[in-house]
Amino acid sequence: MRCLVFFFLPVFWFSFGYSQTIYQKDSLTTLADSIHNQGEYDLALSIREQAIKSQHLAPQDYQIYLRAKYFHTQSSNYELKSYNYHNPDKGITKIAREKYLDSALQASLKARDLYRDVKSPDRMFQYQVQNRVYHQTAYLGNWKHALEQALLGYKFLKDTLSGTDKTFVDLIYDIGYINGQLGDYSQAVENYQSSLDLYQKIIGENHTDVAQAYNNIAVEYRHLGLRKKELESLLKAKTIWEQLGGTDNKRYLYSCYGNLFYWYSYYGDFERAEEYILKKKKLREEEVVKKTGFIRNKEEIYRDQLSNWSDLMLHYARKNDTIKTIFYANSILNTIDPDKDLLDFEAKTLTSTLKFYASLVEKKNNEKALGLLDKAIAIQEKYKTTYYTKSIVFELYKAELLLKAERYADAKKVLDALEISEVDEDIANKFNWTIQYAKTTQGLHDHKQARQFMDDAFSILNTSDKSIESASLSDIKPIISFETIDGFMVMGDFYLQRYKEDSTYENLRKATHRYLLAAKIYNQLYLGQRYNKRLFTVYNDINERLLEVGSAQNSNSEIVAEILNTIENNVSKLTWSKFMFNSRRQEVYVPEHYINQEESVKAQLNFYQKALLNATDDSDEKIALWKEKIYDLKAKLTEIQDSIKEQHKTYYQLNVKNFDIATLQKSLKDKKLILKYILTDKHLYTFIISKNNIELLPPLDKSKALSALKTCLDHLKQRRPDYEVSFDALRSLLFSTINLKPYKRIIIVADGALNYFPFEALLLNERMPSVSYASSLLLYQEQKKMDSNFEALRIGAFSASNSQSKLPKVSDEVKAILEIFEGKSYINATKKEFLENAADFNILHLAMHSNIDELNPEFSSLNFYGERDYQLFISELYNESLDADLAVLSACDTGSGFYENGEGVISLSRAFSYAGVPSTVVSLWKVDDEATAKIMTYFYQHLKLGETKDEALKKAKLAYLKHTDDDLLKHPYYWSGFVLSGNTDALVEKQNYWIYLAIFPIVILGVFRKKLVQFFKK
């Protein structure tokens, strides 16, 4: 939705913002000027007539000046009457508005023409007249002529005012707006940026003019494909307008919310997009109730209705709600009659809806989709000179549909028919056109020409003197969008196909180069927040290609390392960033007022999240209100935490770096191995990472691997006695090409369904490596940095065994643990007790039931004691900051949960990582109470000996098997479910007793040295 902020500025401001003149004004003119300044134009005209009569003996130039003044006031009077079109109390027709504006323009032109030949004109007055000329021309829709007139006004002001005068800056802004209307988006951005820089110097940041410039430059950024800059500018505009009052500012904010909806919908963050729909609705309802004239006439009501339908059509389409999508699309198509003369917003809404409808039906009915596009193109062409509409985007989409239908010759005709000059105006469109042409010629088997167009597309974005083969991301124009990513993927696909056909390494190298650039552009577009469906789809597509070209070059360790780094830098950074903040903040001073604000916001956030969870019969309005509250509180919490980061900027910046596998490898010990798995649509890939080597294994068939995994999991959870056959099959599949013998410790970075399986079940024996897990290399690298300082350990053991779900062995478990380490037990602990006391301990042991909510995973919980407010939800833990070194979740399913593409398992383990805890021990299924108690006791005993956490857990499982007589209870179901994630370092300093044994004889010798000397002297 476009925010129309080429606003109707008060006419008198332009006329008398400057009172200086080269003339000594007569008293009647001075009075008329003052009355004009107050907007009383009829009275001002009467007085100007008197002034003209009374000054008939004045110099000729002054008489011309007075007559020009008269026409200028007359122009202002007509223009003011045209504004009644937007006044609901004085509504006039559109035809009447245009007549008033035309009369106003004619009067302005008379004033300008009269004053043109004056020998020593008042340049400021000349500009005031010219200002009305270009505004009135623009209001009448003649944007090309308006630009000419605005540039003429620029000449008047350039030598009259300083470059920092607000009137001069306003003109630069207006020129930017006119260029945007004419489709010259690059020039519009340049004008807006100039006006923005000057506005900030003159009036500061917190001003509506600055917000309007941010909002409008964002719209131009969208046209240019600069999606990241678009969002940054919109958020700045929103922040300013939300702080300002007044109906006009709220009207602009309303449009800004619409633009933000559009952006987040494009980005795939539907939840946030929906929040802006709610914000728009609430803002409009509030202003309508106040009767502030927020929406001023029937045309604006109609325009707003079409805009809202368009918003909802897009929203529900991306949420895959086909029924609602079609409902809103049909509402638009049935409301706008294409056979009548359309208003500008009708033409734009109708054509965009036709294009959107085409995207809905293209797979089922390509011909229907093409027919809808032809209608849209015809409308765009019809209003090309009236509203400056352009059909190029629709033509390009038509070519795309023809390519999908493999109608290459027809696609070529469409592309050939496009005027290159028209394409040249917009870099994003030119890039798209070139890519489409390359695909067309490829489809026509003209590979030589296809290659040329592929390289031409790259060259369009190359801003450096380097060849395209040596160009890096910094050499490419900052068109950060999904469309740009798609273009580089197409280039890579072309060269990969050439490599498959001729085995020429140069083609493979070029494919790799394009895919890596696509991945790096994706990294620039990704905001670092939670993944959504669109982000994951693109991420997955990029990974599939990178891993395919990596497999073809697996002997080239540099290429393999670069591909791994690129993939890892694109993983979801949400858990990592939360862990970074909550773990590092323990080491910096946070002012008390920030802590109080943060706690207040967290409490409110938890309240509304639980209210939403428990909503059953509540009204839609109340649920909408709660959603808005949650969104606002999350934004507020982020704002507070960003302020904390800002105060410790240097500290946090030192910890925010791109992932580099070489850095992680340096920190690995010789007998430590990392296995990183990546699932794509078709394959399972494995990276093997050791201190001195990195390798990418040949891919496994995904369906075969997941089938074997499912069989193992079924046999495991069903406690099948014949589980070993399925385990052998999976073991062979995953490890047959990996030599594990040299390694004592393995870190598994799983993906997809692999997260639900305990790998030690395949490997456990006395000589097996100890096994731990990490959700990503990026997070593991940070968790690994949290070195133990071997301070005295204190365990906070929180247990709960409610009457409905008793855990009879919990008290024995807690008692045994506290005999090993110092600490405190909280039997039948409440949630409040945990939250109030957790900070007192460096190990948190929680022995209780958990609840997994598959539908709303963030409302999975640990169940403390009590009947009310006893559940500690994942969403609440997300908002906590814990200082513990280890959290042991001795409960059912604490490592299990809903798997979210791109984000991993939404589990309690993840929640404790969010809270800043570097190590967690969790369960993957409903563990046996008695077996749990034994394994936990053994685990703490081995921790006490100074063993690493992974080694301690391995030996705890081995001890359980050794001391369990019942063969049925030796089934992996009972002991393999507990897994360790994150930092594996020991918590207790290991005592090397052999050193004391070696020293003991020397000490004895020293003590008895004199007696021994005397003995030998004898």
mmCIF file of C-alpha atoms in Angstrom, residues 499-687:
data_model
loop_
_atom_site.group_PDB
_atom_site.id
_atom_site.type_symbol
_atom_site.label_atom_id
_atom_site.label_comp_id
_atom_site.label_asym_id
_atom_site.label_seq_id
_atom_site.Cartn_x
_atom_site.Cartn_y
_atom_site.Cartn_z
ATOM 1 C CA TYR A 499 29.259 -29.394 -15.524
ATOM 2 C CA LYS A 500 27.122 -32.532 -15.408
ATOM 3 C CA GLU A 501 27.142 -32.624 -19.191
ATOM 4 C CA ASP A 502 30.821 -31.941 -19.887
ATOM 5 C CA SER A 503 32.616 -32.486 -16.512
ATOM 6 C CA THR A 504 34.466 -29.202 -17.011
ATOM 7 C CA TYR A 505 35.718 -28.007 -13.630
ATOM 8 C CA GLU A 506 35.366 -24.344 -14.664
ATOM 9 C CA ASN A 507 31.595 -24.804 -14.888
ATOM 10 C CA LEU A 508 31.542 -26.394 -11.428
ATOM 11 C CA ARG A 509 33.586 -23.502 -10.045
ATOM 12 C CA LYS A 510 31.192 -20.959 -11.554
ATOM 13 C CA ALA A 511 28.174 -22.806 -10.147
ATOM 14 C CA THR A 512 29.779 -22.838 -6.696
ATOM 15 C CA HIS A 513 30.549 -19.109 -6.936
ATOM 16 C CA ARG A 514 26.907 -18.230 -7.801
ATOM 17 C CA TYR A 515 25.450 -20.448 -5.074
ATOM 18 C CA LEU A 516 27.775 -18.965 -2.457
ATOM 19 C CA LEU A 517 26.717 -15.460 -3.478
ATOM 20 C CA ALA A 518 23.042 -16.476 -3.286
ATOM 21 C CA ALA A 519 23.695 -17.754 0.241
ATOM 22 C CA LYS A 520 25.459 -14.544 1.263
ATOM 23 C CA ILE A 521 22.638 -12.388 -0.111
ATOM 24 C CA TYR A 522 20.252 -14.552 1.918
ATOM 25 C CA ASN A 523 22.379 -13.869 4.991
ATOM 26 C CA GLN A 524 21.939 -10.133 4.407
ATOM 27 C CA LEU A 525 18.166 -10.488 4.027
ATOM 28 C CA TYR A 526 17.678 -12.708 7.089
ATOM 29 C CA LEU A 527 16.917 -10.561 10.143
ATOM 30 C CA GLY A 528 18.322 -12.966 12.718
ATOM 31 C CA GLN A 529 14.922 -13.676 14.215
ATOM 32 C CA ARG A 530 12.849 -16.836 14.109
ATOM 33 C CA TYR A 531 12.750 -18.709 10.836
ATOM 34 C CA ASN A 532 9.505 -18.826 8.888
ATOM 35 C CA LYS A 533 8.342 -21.085 6.090
ATOM 36 C CA ARG A 534 9.635 -18.877 3.287
ATOM 37 C CA LEU A 535 13.031 -18.376 4.913
ATOM 38 C CA PHE A 536 13.421 -22.096 5.502
ATOM 39 C CA THR A 537 12.370 -23.005 1.948
ATOM 40 C CA VAL A 538 14.988 -20.672 0.456
ATOM 41 C CA TYR A 539 17.611 -21.784 3.010
ATOM 42 C CA ASN A 540 16.924 -25.417 2.182
ATOM 43 C CA ASP A 541 17.140 -24.798 -1.578
ATOM 44 C CA ILE A 542 20.476 -23.030 -1.195
ATOM 45 C CA ASN A 543 21.852 -25.818 1.020
ATOM 46 C CA GLU A 544 20.822 -28.501 -1.473
ATOM 47 C CA ARG A 545 22.820 -26.768 -4.194
ATOM 48 C CA LEU A 546 25.837 -25.914 -2.035
ATOM 49 C CA LEU A 547 26.094 -29.457 -0.717
ATOM 50 C CA GLU A 548 25.775 -30.931 -4.196
ATOM 51 C CA VAL A 549 28.678 -28.853 -5.543
ATOM 52 C CA GLY A 550 30.558 -29.488 -2.288
ATOM 53 C CA SER A 551 30.230 -33.241 -2.722
ATOM 54 C CA ALA A 552 31.681 -32.915 -6.190
ATOM 55 C CA GLN A 553 34.715 -31.162 -4.655
ATOM 56 C CA ASN A 554 35.011 -33.004 -1.331
ATOM 57 C CA SER A 555 38.757 -33.348 -1.774
ATOM 58 C CA ASN A 556 39.082 -29.547 -1.771
ATOM 59 C CA SER A 557 39.075 -28.745 1.950
ATOM 60 C CA GLU A 558 38.978 -24.968 1.346
ATOM 61 C CA ILE A 559 35.777 -25.211 -0.696
ATOM 62 C CA VAL A 560 34.203 -27.635 1.798
ATOM 63 C CA ALA A 561 35.096 -25.293 4.674
ATOM 64 C CA GLU A 562 33.669 -22.255 2.870
ATOM 65 C CA ILE A 563 30.428 -24.099 2.118
ATOM 66 C CA LEU A 564 30.127 -25.225 5.741
ATOM 67 C CA ASN A 565 30.816 -21.679 6.998
ATOM 68 C CA THR A 566 28.232 -20.242 4.629
ATOM 69 C CA ILE A 567 25.558 -22.752 5.642
ATOM 70 C CA GLU A 568 26.313 -22.259 9.336
ATOM 71 C CA ASN A 569 26.163 -18.474 9.064
ATOM 72 C CA ASN A 570 22.688 -18.802 7.563
ATOM 73 C CA VAL A 571 21.207 -21.033 10.272
ATOM 74 C CA SER A 572 18.635 -19.499 12.591
ATOM 75 C CA LYS A 573 20.471 -17.196 14.965
ATOM 76 C CA LEU A 574 17.606 -16.884 17.421
ATOM 77 C CA THR A 575 18.761 -19.424 20.030
ATOM 78 C CA TRP A 576 22.365 -18.308 19.585
ATOM 79 C CA SER A 577 21.560 -14.603 20.050
ATOM 80 C CA LYS A 578 19.391 -15.279 23.105
ATOM 81 C CA PHE A 579 22.105 -17.468 24.652
ATOM 82 C CA MET A 580 24.722 -14.830 23.891
ATOM 83 C CA PHE A 581 22.707 -12.088 25.558
ATOM 84 C CA ASN A 582 21.628 -13.981 28.643
ATOM 85 C CA SER A 583 24.979 -15.643 29.279
ATOM 86 C CA ARG A 584 27.110 -12.560 28.666
ATOM 87 C CA ARG A 585 24.948 -10.149 30.626
ATOM 88 C CA GLN A 586 26.003 -11.957 33.811
ATOM 89 C CA GLU A 587 29.459 -10.476 33.250
ATOM 90 C CA VAL A 588 28.439 -6.836 32.760
ATOM 91 C CA TYR A 589 26.774 -4.292 35.005
ATOM 92 C CA VAL A 590 23.128 -3.702 34.137
ATOM 93 C CA PRO A 591 21.554 -0.571 35.659
ATOM 94 C CA GLU A 592 18.734 -1.186 38.123
ATOM 95 C CA HIS A 593 16.135 0.726 36.087
ATOM 96 C CA TYR A 594 16.723 -1.576 33.083
ATOM 97 C CA ILE A 595 16.313 -4.635 35.292
ATOM 98 C CA ASN A 596 13.053 -3.266 36.750
ATOM 99 C CA GLN A 597 11.683 -2.405 33.306
ATOM 100 C CA GLU A 598 12.679 -5.805 31.973
ATOM 101 C CA GLU A 599 11.042 -7.671 34.861
ATOM 102 C CA SER A 600 7.827 -5.676 34.484
ATOM 103 C CA VAL A 601 7.629 -6.355 30.742
ATOM 104 C CA LYS A 602 8.387 -10.073 31.241
ATOM 105 C CA ALA A 603 5.634 -10.396 33.830
ATOM 106 C CA GLN A 604 3.092 -8.772 31.530
ATOM 107 C CA LEU A 605 4.267 -10.848 28.591
ATOM 108 C CA ASN A 606 3.879 -14.079 30.550
ATOM 109 C CA PHE A 607 0.399 -13.016 31.674
ATOM 110 C CA TYR A 608 -0.895 -12.340 28.156
ATOM 111 C CA GLN A 609 0.755 -15.429 26.672
ATOM 112 C CA LYS A 610 -0.989 -17.633 29.249
ATOM 113 C CA ALA A 611 -4.255 -15.775 28.740
ATOM 114 C CA LEU A 612 -4.016 -16.498 25.018
ATOM 115 C CA LEU A 613 -3.177 -20.160 25.686
ATOM 116 C CA ASN A 614 -6.205 -20.602 27.944
ATOM 117 C CA ALA A 615 -8.587 -18.644 25.696
ATOM 118 C CA THR A 616 -11.637 -20.743 24.902
ATOM 119 C CA ASP A 617 -14.879 -18.798 24.814
ATOM 120 C CA ASP A 618 -13.261 -15.378 24.741
ATOM 121 C CA SER A 619 -14.346 -12.943 22.050
ATOM 122 C CA ASP A 620 -12.329 -12.384 18.895
ATOM 123 C CA GLU A 621 -11.808 -8.768 20.008
ATOM 124 C CA LYS A 622 -10.255 -9.867 23.295
ATOM 125 C CA ILE A 623 -7.984 -12.396 21.578
ATOM 126 C CA ALA A 624 -6.951 -9.735 19.062
ATOM 127 C CA LEU A 625 -6.160 -7.377 21.947
ATOM 128 C CA TRP A 626 -4.031 -10.014 23.682
ATOM 129 C CA LYS A 627 -2.119 -10.728 20.469
ATOM 130 C CA GLU A 628 -1.424 -7.029 20.051
ATOM 131 C CA LYS A 629 -0.290 -6.783 23.680
ATOM 132 C CA ILE A 630 2.083 -9.728 23.211
ATOM 133 C CA TYR A 631 3.540 -8.193 20.084
ATOM 134 C CA ASP A 632 4.034 -4.796 21.731
ATOM 135 C CA LEU A 633 5.576 -6.334 24.856
ATOM 136 C CA LYS A 634 7.980 -8.455 22.813
ATOM 137 C CA ALA A 635 9.017 -5.328 20.925
ATOM 138 C CA LYS A 636 9.443 -3.477 24.223
ATOM 139 C CA LEU A 637 11.543 -6.301 25.677
ATOM 140 C CA THR A 638 13.772 -6.286 22.592
ATOM 141 C CA GLU A 639 14.103 -2.510 22.893
ATOM 142 C CA ILE A 640 15.209 -2.766 26.551
ATOM 143 C CA GLN A 641 17.687 -5.529 25.794
ATOM 144 C CA ASP A 642 19.048 -3.590 22.821
ATOM 145 C CA SER A 643 19.595 -0.659 25.188
ATOM 146 C CA ILE A 644 21.582 -2.944 27.495
ATOM 147 C CA LYS A 645 23.655 -4.092 24.525
ATOM 148 C CA GLU A 646 24.164 -0.493 23.417
ATOM 149 C CA GLN A 647 25.579 0.431 26.832
ATOM 150 C CA HIS A 648 28.074 -2.415 26.522
ATOM 151 C CA LYS A 649 28.511 -2.141 22.768
ATOM 152 C CA THR A 650 32.180 -3.029 22.637
ATOM 153 C CA TYR A 651 31.690 -6.066 24.836
ATOM 154 C CA TYR A 652 28.833 -7.490 22.793
ATOM 155 C CA GLN A 653 30.434 -6.684 19.424
ATOM 156 C CA LEU A 654 33.469 -8.737 20.400
ATOM 157 C CA ASN A 655 31.187 -11.730 20.687
ATOM 158 C CA VAL A 656 29.160 -11.240 17.499
ATOM 159 C CA LYS A 657 31.223 -12.564 14.618
ATOM 160 C CA ASN A 658 30.673 -14.689 11.555
ATOM 161 C CA PHE A 659 31.200 -18.366 12.148
ATOM 162 C CA ASP A 660 34.543 -19.724 10.945
ATOM 163 C CA ILE A 661 35.118 -23.486 11.170
ATOM 164 C CA ALA A 662 38.894 -22.959 11.385
ATOM 165 C CA THR A 663 38.470 -21.118 14.695
ATOM 166 C CA LEU A 664 36.387 -23.955 16.113
ATOM 167 C CA GLN A 665 38.857 -26.555 14.838
ATOM 168 C CA LYS A 666 41.725 -24.843 16.692
ATOM 169 C CA SER A 667 39.832 -25.286 19.963
ATOM 170 C CA LEU A 668 39.206 -29.010 19.410
ATOM 171 C CA LYS A 669 41.403 -31.552 21.105
ATOM 172 C CA ASP A 670 43.065 -34.271 19.060
ATOM 173 C CA LYS A 671 40.622 -37.046 19.952
ATOM 174 C CA LYS A 672 37.447 -35.015 19.546
ATOM 175 C CA LEU A 673 35.162 -35.331 16.497
ATOM 176 C CA ILE A 674 32.134 -33.355 15.336
ATOM 177 C CA LEU A 675 29.517 -34.910 13.054
ATOM 178 C CA LYS A 676 27.214 -32.333 11.501
ATOM 179 C CA TYR A 677 24.186 -33.689 9.641
ATOM 180 C CA ILE A 678 22.130 -31.724 7.124
ATOM 181 C CA LEU A 679 18.871 -32.972 5.644
ATOM 182 C CA THR A 680 17.779 -31.519 2.322
ATOM 183 C CA ASP A 681 14.742 -32.448 0.247
ATOM 184 C CA LYS A 682 16.451 -35.524 -1.179
ATOM 185 C CA HIS A 683 19.586 -36.279 0.776
ATOM 186 C CA LEU A 684 21.285 -36.617 4.136
ATOM 187 C CA TYR A 685 24.730 -35.013 4.183
ATOM 188 C CA THR A 686 27.427 -35.467 6.839
ATOM 189 C CA PHE A 687 30.331 -33.181 7.646
#
